[in-house]
């Protein structure tokens, strides 16, 4: 198992996160349950913030990419840690604003921002919109004019860096739906276009090459491409960007096929990026841009685990043994989406030797509803508490009510104390928006 400061096995042989016994958490709150370790989240936010400040001074900001895990409490933590956030929808923006997050530290992304989302962003006076289409630039300009404001924007550009990660989480290949390509000239053309808009202030560029990436060289190459592009734009259009947002994408540990990075090793990504920005700026005689990074997964991913209760166990002789849990793709759709790998642990017998090769199945009516395939586990029994590790990112945020299963609640653990940050759904919630036309009503 991937032991670390706040995830360990206690003297009772139980898994413990942030000082809380996971078996007790399962008894108290029920399962399935998402558990988040506040100390880990804060430590990661601080590592990025402090490293950027140390290497680059006041001329930068960390944005937490909140699509990884969005709820009011996480925005409170980000605000307390004095970092910014990015949002990718009106719903995330609303949640952040309801949590009292300062609008000027919010960046908005999305390849197809809807008219009303642009309106909401402008009404809230958010810091910056990262524009990703011509029609969106037009819309921002019109809406800004209506409100008598000048909206700051960045343009999302595609540096054409193919990072080594799952094809579905690569975002800077030539056929990506995201960004304007540097290579084919569209990034330059859209820059010229945005500069003609009177109610828009183009501040610079954004790029995000993908997710779950470990190689520093992919990130460094993206910096080089962006700075090279910046130099060309300055020469051709006389426009020198003042901001560069390099996105996120730093990988996390899911299974022992992944590296397990320490906070200091995450700091090295920031150091490498900053070094390259400085080097490129010097070589190309450019002013140092205000620098932003947007880690999401690496802030919350390893901070979270999901607790389940083991139910049916089915052995297909000579083929497979399925351990079914009370959750599944409705709380973690990542295996179904990307065949993502996870590490399950028996939380109530965390010390026991693994003796069996099993697959963890969810309870949805889908054969593809799996959480892990061919993983080692001690002999599990109905009623055991199964923990799946590293589920803090893109699990709750991707959860759904398929089969009318209830999305599990989230608890936040700090110094052994746990409390809800997202309370349990009820069956009532499931039918809250259901309407029965008069003619179908049962009298
Ligand atoms: C998803 C995303 C991020 C965060 O990616 P992680 O892999 O979670 O760090 C940052 N910026 C943008 C634009 C994104 O879409």
Coordinates of C-alpha atoms and ligand atoms in Angstrom, one line a residue:
X1 CA 0.0 0.0 0.0
X2 CA 1.0 3.6 -0.5
X3 CA 1.6 4.7 3.0
X4 CA 2.2 8.3 3.7
X5 CA 1.9 10.7 6.6
X6 CA -1.9 10.8 6.8
X7 CA -2.9 7.5 5.2
X8 CA -1.8 4.6 7.3
X9 CA -2.7 1.4 9.1
X10 CA -3.5 1.9 12.8
X11 CA -2.8 -0.4 15.7
X12 CA -6.2 -2.0 15.2
X13 CA -5.2 -3.0 11.7
X14 CA -7.7 -0.5 10.2
X15 CA -7.0 2.0 7.5
X16 CA -6.7 5.5 8.8
X17 CA -7.0 8.8 6.9
X18 CA -6.1 12.1 8.5
X19 CA -6.2 10.5 11.9
X20 CA -9.7 9.0 11.4
X21 CA -10.3 5.3 11.6
X22 CA -12.0 4.4 8.3
X23 CA -14.0 1.5 9.8
X24 CA -15.5 3.9 12.3
X25 CA -16.2 6.4 9.5
X26 CA -18.0 3.7 7.6
X27 CA -20.1 2.9 10.7
X28 CA -20.8 6.5 11.5
X29 CA -21.6 7.9 8.1
X30 CA -22.5 4.7 6.2
X31 CA -21.2 3.6 2.8
X32 CA -20.5 4.4 0.0
X33 CA -18.6 7.4 1.4
X34 CA -16.1 9.8 0.0
X35 CA -13.5 10.9 2.6
X36 CA -11.1 13.8 2.1
X37 CA -8.0 14.6 4.1
X38 CA -7.9 18.4 4.6
X39 CA -4.2 18.4 5.6
X40 CA -3.2 16.8 2.3
X41 CA -5.2 19.3 0.3
X42 CA -3.8 22.3 2.1
X43 CA -0.3 20.9 1.9
X44 CA -0.5 20.6 -1.9
X45 CA -2.1 24.0 -2.3
X46 CA 0.8 25.5 -0.2
X47 CA 3.5 23.6 -2.1
X48 CA 2.4 25.1 -5.4
X49 CA 1.7 28.6 -4.0
X50 CA 5.0 28.8 -2.0
X51 CA 7.1 27.3 -4.7
X52 CA 5.8 29.7 -7.3
X53 CA 6.3 32.7 -4.9
X54 CA 9.8 31.6 -4.1
X55 CA 10.9 31.0 -7.7
X56 CA 8.9 33.8 -9.4
X57 CA 8.0 36.3 -6.7
X58 CA 4.7 38.0 -6.6
X59 CA 4.3 37.8 -10.4
X60 CA 2.2 34.7 -10.5
X61 CA -0.8 32.8 -9.1
X62 CA -1.9 29.3 -8.5
X63 CA -5.4 28.4 -9.6
X64 CA -7.0 25.3 -8.2
X65 CA -8.7 23.6 -11.2
X66 CA -11.9 23.0 -9.4
X67 CA -13.5 20.5 -11.9
X68 CA -11.4 17.9 -10.1
X69 CA -13.6 18.3 -7.0
X70 CA -16.1 21.1 -6.7
X71 CA -18.2 21.9 -3.6
X72 CA -18.5 24.9 -1.3
X73 CA -16.0 23.7 1.3
X74 CA -13.1 23.2 -1.2
X75 CA -13.6 26.7 -2.4
X76 CA -13.4 27.9 1.2
X77 CA -10.1 26.0 1.6
X78 CA -8.7 27.4 -1.6
X79 CA -9.7 30.9 -0.5
X80 CA -8.1 30.4 3.0
X81 CA -4.9 29.2 1.3
X82 CA -4.9 32.4 -0.7
X83 CA -4.9 30.8 -4.2
X84 CA -7.3 31.4 -7.1
X85 CA -9.5 28.9 -8.9
X86 CA -10.6 28.0 -12.3
X87 CA -14.2 27.0 -13.2
X88 CA -15.5 25.4 -16.4
X89 CA -19.2 26.0 -16.1
X90 CA -21.9 28.3 -14.7
X91 CA -22.6 25.6 -12.0
X92 CA -19.0 25.7 -10.7
X93 CA -19.0 29.5 -10.9
X94 CA -22.2 29.6 -8.9
X95 CA -20.9 27.2 -6.3
X96 CA -17.7 29.2 -5.8
X97 CA -19.6 32.5 -5.5
X98 CA -22.0 31.0 -3.1
X99 CA -19.0 30.0 -1.0
X100 CA -17.9 33.6 -1.0
X101 CA -14.9 33.0 -3.3
X102 CA -13.5 36.4 -4.5
X103 CA -14.6 36.9 -8.1
X104 CA -11.4 38.6 -9.2
X105 CA -9.4 35.4 -8.5
X106 CA -11.7 33.2 -10.7
X107 CA -10.8 32.2 -14.3
X108 CA -13.4 30.6 -16.5
X109 CA -12.6 27.9 -19.1
X110 CA -14.6 25.8 -21.4
X111 CA -14.6 25.0 -25.1
X112 CA -18.3 26.1 -25.5
X113 CA -19.2 28.6 -22.9
X114 CA -22.9 29.2 -23.2
X115 CA -24.4 32.7 -23.6
X116 CA -25.8 32.7 -20.1
X117 CA -22.5 31.4 -18.6
X118 CA -20.7 34.4 -20.2
X119 CA -23.4 36.7 -18.8
X120 CA -23.0 35.2 -15.3
X121 CA -19.3 35.5 -15.4
X122 CA -19.5 39.2 -16.4
X123 CA -22.1 40.0 -13.9
X124 CA -20.0 38.4 -11.2
X125 CA -17.0 40.4 -12.5
X126 CA -14.7 37.4 -12.6
X127 CA -11.0 38.0 -13.1
X128 CA -10.5 36.5 -16.5
X129 CA -12.2 34.4 -19.2
X130 CA -10.1 32.0 -21.2
X131 CA -11.7 32.3 -24.6
X132 CA -11.8 29.4 -27.0
X133 CA -13.8 30.4 -30.1
X134 CA -14.4 33.4 -32.3
X135 CA -18.1 33.5 -31.5
X136 CA -17.3 33.5 -27.8
X137 CA -15.0 36.5 -28.3
X138 CA -17.8 38.3 -30.1
X139 CA -20.3 37.4 -27.3
X140 CA -17.9 38.6 -24.5
X141 CA -17.3 41.8 -26.3
X142 CA -21.0 42.5 -26.8
X143 CA -21.9 41.6 -23.2
X144 CA -19.0 43.6 -21.8
X145 CA -20.1 46.6 -23.8
X146 CA -23.7 46.3 -22.4
X147 CA -22.3 46.4 -18.9
X148 CA -19.9 49.2 -19.6
X149 CA -16.9 47.1 -18.7
X150 CA -13.7 45.9 -20.3
X151 CA -13.4 42.1 -19.8
X152 CA -9.9 40.6 -19.4
X153 CA -9.4 37.5 -21.5
X154 CA -6.7 35.0 -22.3
X155 CA -6.8 32.9 -25.5
X156 CA -6.5 29.2 -25.2
X157 CA -3.8 28.1 -27.6
X158 CA -2.8 24.6 -28.6
X159 CA 1.0 24.2 -28.6
X160 CA 0.8 20.8 -30.3
X161 CA 2.5 18.8 -27.6
X162 CA 1.6 15.2 -27.4
X163 CA 1.9 14.2 -23.7
X164 CA 2.2 10.6 -22.7
X165 CA -1.1 9.9 -21.2
X166 CA -4.5 8.4 -22.0
X167 CA -5.8 9.7 -25.4
X168 CA -9.0 11.0 -23.8
X169 CA -7.2 13.2 -21.4
X170 CA -4.7 14.6 -24.0
X171 CA -5.8 18.1 -25.0
X172 CA -3.0 19.4 -27.2
X173 CA -3.0 17.1 -30.2
X174 CA -3.7 18.6 -33.6
X175 CA -7.3 17.2 -33.7
X176 CA -8.2 18.4 -30.2
X177 CA -11.5 20.2 -29.6
X178 CA -9.6 22.6 -27.3
X179 CA -7.7 25.7 -28.3
X180 CA -6.3 27.5 -31.3
X181 CA -3.4 25.8 -32.9
X182 CA 0.0 27.6 -33.0
X183 CA 1.1 25.3 -35.9
X184 CA -1.7 26.0 -38.4
X185 CA -1.8 29.7 -37.8
X186 CA -5.2 30.0 -36.2
X187 CA -3.7 31.1 -32.9
X188 CA -2.1 34.1 -34.6
X189 CA -5.3 34.9 -36.5
X190 CA -7.5 34.8 -33.4
X191 CA -5.0 37.0 -31.6
X192 CA -5.3 39.7 -34.3
X193 CA -9.1 39.4 -34.1
X194 CA -9.3 39.7 -30.3
X195 CA -7.1 42.8 -30.4
X196 CA -9.8 44.5 -32.5
X197 CA -12.4 44.2 -29.8
X198 CA -13.0 47.4 -27.9
X199 CA -14.5 45.8 -24.8
X200 CA -12.0 43.1 -24.3
X201 CA -8.5 43.3 -22.9
X202 CA -6.4 40.5 -24.3
X203 CA -3.8 39.7 -21.6
X204 CA -2.2 36.7 -23.1
X205 CA -2.4 33.0 -23.5
X206 CA -3.4 29.8 -21.8
X207 CA -2.4 26.2 -22.6
X208 CA -3.2 22.9 -21.0
X209 CA -1.6 19.9 -22.6
X210 CA -3.5 17.1 -20.8
X211 CA -3.8 15.3 -17.5
X212 CA -2.1 12.6 -15.5
X213 CA 1.3 13.5 -17.0
X214 CA 4.5 12.8 -15.2
X215 CA 7.2 13.8 -17.6
X216 CA 8.5 17.3 -17.0
X217 CA 9.8 17.6 -20.5
X218 CA 6.2 17.7 -21.9
X219 CA 5.4 20.7 -19.8
X220 CA 8.7 22.3 -20.5
X221 CA 8.2 21.8 -24.2
X222 CA 4.8 23.5 -24.0
X223 CA 6.5 26.5 -22.3
X224 CA 9.0 26.7 -25.1
X225 CA 6.3 26.6 -27.8
X226 CA 4.2 29.2 -26.0
X227 CA 7.1 31.6 -25.5
X228 CA 8.3 31.1 -29.1
X229 CA 4.8 31.9 -30.3
X230 CA 4.7 35.0 -28.0
X231 CA 7.9 36.3 -29.6
X232 CA 6.5 35.8 -33.1
X233 CA 3.3 37.6 -32.2
X234 CA 5.2 40.5 -30.7
X235 CA 7.2 40.8 -33.9
X236 CA 4.3 40.4 -36.2
X237 CA 1.4 42.2 -34.4
X238 CA 3.3 44.4 -31.9
X239 CA 1.3 42.8 -29.1
X240 CA 3.2 41.5 -26.1
X241 CA 1.2 39.3 -23.8
X242 CA 1.5 40.0 -20.0
X243 CA 0.0 36.7 -18.8
X244 CA 0.8 33.1 -19.4
X245 CA -1.3 30.4 -17.9
X246 CA 0.3 26.9 -18.2
X247 CA -2.6 24.8 -17.1
X248 CA -2.3 21.7 -14.9
X249 CA -2.0 18.0 -15.5
X250 CA 0.6 16.8 -13.0
X251 CA 0.1 13.1 -12.4
X252 CA -0.9 11.3 -9.2
X253 CA -0.5 7.8 -7.7
X254 CA -3.3 5.4 -8.4
X255 CA -1.5 2.1 -8.4
X256 CA 2.1 1.0 -8.2
X257 CA 2.4 1.5 -11.9
X258 CA 2.4 5.2 -11.2
X259 CA 5.0 7.2 -9.4
X260 CA 4.3 8.3 -5.9
X261 CA 5.5 11.9 -5.7
X262 CA 6.2 13.8 -2.5
X263 CA 5.2 17.5 -2.2
X264 CA 8.8 18.4 -2.9
X265 CA 8.7 16.5 -6.1
X266 CA 5.5 18.3 -7.1
X267 CA 7.4 21.5 -6.4
X268 CA 9.9 20.5 -9.0
X269 CA 7.3 20.8 -11.7
X270 CA 6.8 24.5 -10.8
X271 CA 10.6 25.0 -10.6
X272 CA 11.0 23.4 -14.1
X273 CA 8.3 25.6 -15.6
X274 CA 9.6 28.8 -14.0
X275 CA 13.1 28.0 -15.1
X276 CA 12.0 27.5 -18.7
X277 CA 9.8 30.7 -18.7
X278 CA 12.8 32.7 -17.5
X279 CA 15.2 31.1 -20.0
X280 CA 12.9 31.6 -22.9
X281 CA 12.1 35.2 -21.9
X282 CA 15.7 36.0 -21.7
X283 CA 16.7 34.4 -25.0
X284 CA 13.8 36.0 -26.8
X285 CA 14.1 39.4 -25.0
X286 CA 10.5 39.2 -23.7
X287 CA 9.2 40.7 -20.4
X288 CA 8.5 38.0 -17.8
X289 CA 4.8 37.3 -18.0
X290 CA 2.5 37.0 -15.0
X291 CA 2.5 33.2 -14.6
X292 CA -0.4 31.0 -13.7
X293 CA -0.6 27.2 -13.1
X294 CA -3.8 25.2 -12.6
X295 CA -3.3 21.9 -10.8
X296 CA -6.5 20.0 -10.0
X297 CA -5.9 16.3 -9.7
X298 CA -2.7 16.6 -7.8
X299 CA -4.3 18.8 -5.1
X300 CA -7.2 16.6 -4.3
X301 CA -6.6 13.2 -5.9
X302 CA -4.5 11.5 -3.3
X303 CA -6.3 13.4 -0.6
X304 CA -9.5 11.3 -1.1
X305 CA -10.5 7.7 -0.7
X306 CA -13.9 6.0 -1.1
X307 CA -15.3 3.6 1.4
X308 CA -17.6 0.8 0.4
X309 CA -19.2 -2.2 1.9
X310 CA -18.6 -5.6 0.3
X311 CA -21.8 -7.4 -0.8
X312 CA -22.1 -10.3 -3.2
X313 CA -19.1 -12.3 -4.1
X314 CA -19.3 -14.3 -7.2
X315 CA -16.7 -16.8 -8.5
X316 CA -16.6 -17.9 -12.1
X317 CA -14.4 -21.0 -11.7
X318 CA -11.1 -20.7 -13.5
X319 CA -12.1 -17.3 -14.9
X320 CA -12.7 -14.5 -12.4
X321 CA -13.8 -13.6 -8.9
X322 CA -16.1 -10.6 -8.6
X323 CA -16.3 -8.7 -5.3
X324 CA -19.4 -6.5 -5.6
X325 CA -19.6 -3.2 -3.6
X326 CA -22.4 -0.9 -2.7
X327 CA -21.1 1.8 -5.1
X328 CA -19.7 1.6 -8.7
X329 CA -19.7 3.7 -11.8
X330 CA -22.3 6.1 -10.3
X331 CA -19.7 7.3 -7.8
X332 CA -16.6 6.5 -9.8
X333 CA -17.1 6.4 -13.6
X334 CA -13.4 6.5 -14.4
X335 CA -12.9 2.8 -15.1
X336 CA -15.9 2.8 -17.4
X337 CA -14.6 6.0 -19.2
X338 CA -10.9 5.3 -19.4
X339 CA -10.2 1.9 -17.9
X340 CA -8.5 3.8 -15.1
X341 CA -6.7 1.7 -12.5
X342 CA -7.3 1.9 -8.8
X343 CA -6.0 0.3 -5.7
X344 CA -8.5 -1.3 -3.4
X345 CA -7.7 -2.2 0.3
X346 CA -9.7 -4.0 2.9
X347 CA -10.0 -1.1 5.4
X348 CA -11.0 -3.4 8.3
X349 CA -8.2 -5.9 7.7
X350 CA -5.6 -3.6 6.2
X351 CA -2.7 -5.6 7.6
X352 CA -3.7 -8.9 6.0
X353 CA -1.7 -10.5 3.3
X354 CA -3.3 -10.4 -0.2
X355 CA -4.1 -13.9 -1.3
X356 CA -6.6 -13.5 -4.1
X357 CA -6.8 -12.0 -7.5
X358 CA -10.2 -10.4 -7.8
X359 CA -12.2 -7.8 -9.7
X360 CA -14.2 -5.1 -8.0
X361 CA -17.7 -4.7 -9.5
X362 CA -20.2 -2.0 -8.9
X363 CA -24.0 -2.5 -8.4
X364 CA -25.1 -0.8 -11.7
X365 CA -26.8 -2.8 -14.4
X366 CA -23.8 -2.5 -16.7
X367 CA -21.2 -5.2 -17.4
X368 CA -18.7 -2.3 -17.7
X369 CA -19.5 -1.1 -14.2
X370 CA -16.1 -2.0 -12.6
X371 CA -13.8 -0.2 -10.3
X372 CA -10.7 -2.4 -10.6
X373 CA -9.9 -5.6 -12.6
X374 CA -7.5 -8.3 -11.5
X375 CA -6.3 -6.8 -8.3
X376 CA -4.8 -8.4 -5.2
X377 CA -6.9 -8.6 -2.1
X378 CA -7.1 -10.6 1.1
X379 CA -10.1 -13.0 1.1
X380 CA -13.0 -10.6 1.3
X381 CA -16.4 -11.4 2.9
X382 CA -19.8 -9.8 2.8
X383 CA -19.7 -6.9 5.2
X384 CA -16.0 -6.0 4.9
X385 CA -15.2 -2.4 4.4
X386 CA -13.4 -1.8 1.1
X387 CA -11.4 1.4 0.6
X388 CA -10.4 2.5 -2.9
X389 CA -7.5 4.9 -2.8
X390 CA -6.8 8.1 -4.7
X391 CA -10.4 8.9 -5.5
X392 CA -10.3 12.6 -4.5
X393 CA -10.2 13.9 -8.1
X394 CA -12.8 13.3 -10.8
X395 CA -14.9 10.9 -8.7
X396 CA -17.5 13.0 -6.8
X397 CA -17.3 15.6 -9.5
X398 CA -18.2 13.0 -12.1
X399 CA -20.8 11.2 -10.0
X400 CA -24.3 10.6 -11.3
X401 CA -27.6 9.1 -10.3
X402 CA -27.6 6.3 -12.9
X403 CA -30.0 3.5 -11.9
X404 CA -31.3 6.1 -9.4
X405 CA -28.5 5.3 -7.1
X406 CA -27.7 8.0 -4.6
X407 CA -24.5 10.0 -5.0
X408 CA -22.5 9.4 -1.9
X409 CA -21.9 12.1 0.6
X410 CA -18.4 13.6 1.2
X411 CA -16.8 14.0 4.6
X412 CA -13.7 16.1 5.4
X413 CA -11.3 14.8 7.9
X414 CA -9.0 17.0 10.0
X415 CA -7.0 15.8 13.0
X416 CA -9.1 12.7 13.4
X417 CA -12.4 14.7 13.3
X418 CA -14.8 14.1 10.4
X419 CA -17.8 16.1 9.2
X420 CA -20.0 16.3 6.1
X421 CA -19.0 18.8 3.4
X422 CA -21.6 17.3 1.1
X423 CA -24.5 15.7 2.9
X424 CA -26.2 12.4 1.7
X425 CA -28.7 12.5 -1.1
X426 CA -32.1 11.1 -0.3
X427 CA -34.7 9.3 -2.4
X428 CA -36.7 12.6 -2.1
X429 CA -33.8 14.3 -4.0
X430 CA -34.2 11.9 -6.8
X431 CA -37.8 12.8 -7.5
X432 CA -37.5 16.5 -6.6
X433 CA -37.7 17.6 -10.2
X434 CA -40.0 14.9 -11.5
X435 CA -43.4 16.1 -12.6
X436 CA -46.4 14.0 -13.5
X437 CA -48.7 15.7 -16.1
X438 CA -52.3 16.1 -14.9
X439 CA -53.6 13.5 -17.3
X440 CA -51.2 10.9 -16.0
X441 CA -52.0 11.4 -12.4
X442 CA -53.4 8.6 -10.4
X443 CA -56.6 9.7 -8.7
Ligands
LIG1 C1 -8.6 19.9 -16.3 C2 -7.9 21.1 -16.4 C3 -6.9 21.4 -15.5 C4 -6.5 20.5 -14.3 O1 -5.9 19.3 -14.8 P1 -5.4 18.3 -13.7 O2 -4.9 17.1 -14.5 O3 -6.5 17.9 -12.8 O4 -4.3 19.0 -12.9 C5 -6.3 22.7 -15.6 N1 -6.6 23.5 -16.6 C6 -7.6 23.2 -17.5 C7 -7.9 24.2 -18.6 C8 -8.2 22.0 -17.5 O5 -9.2 21.7 -18.4

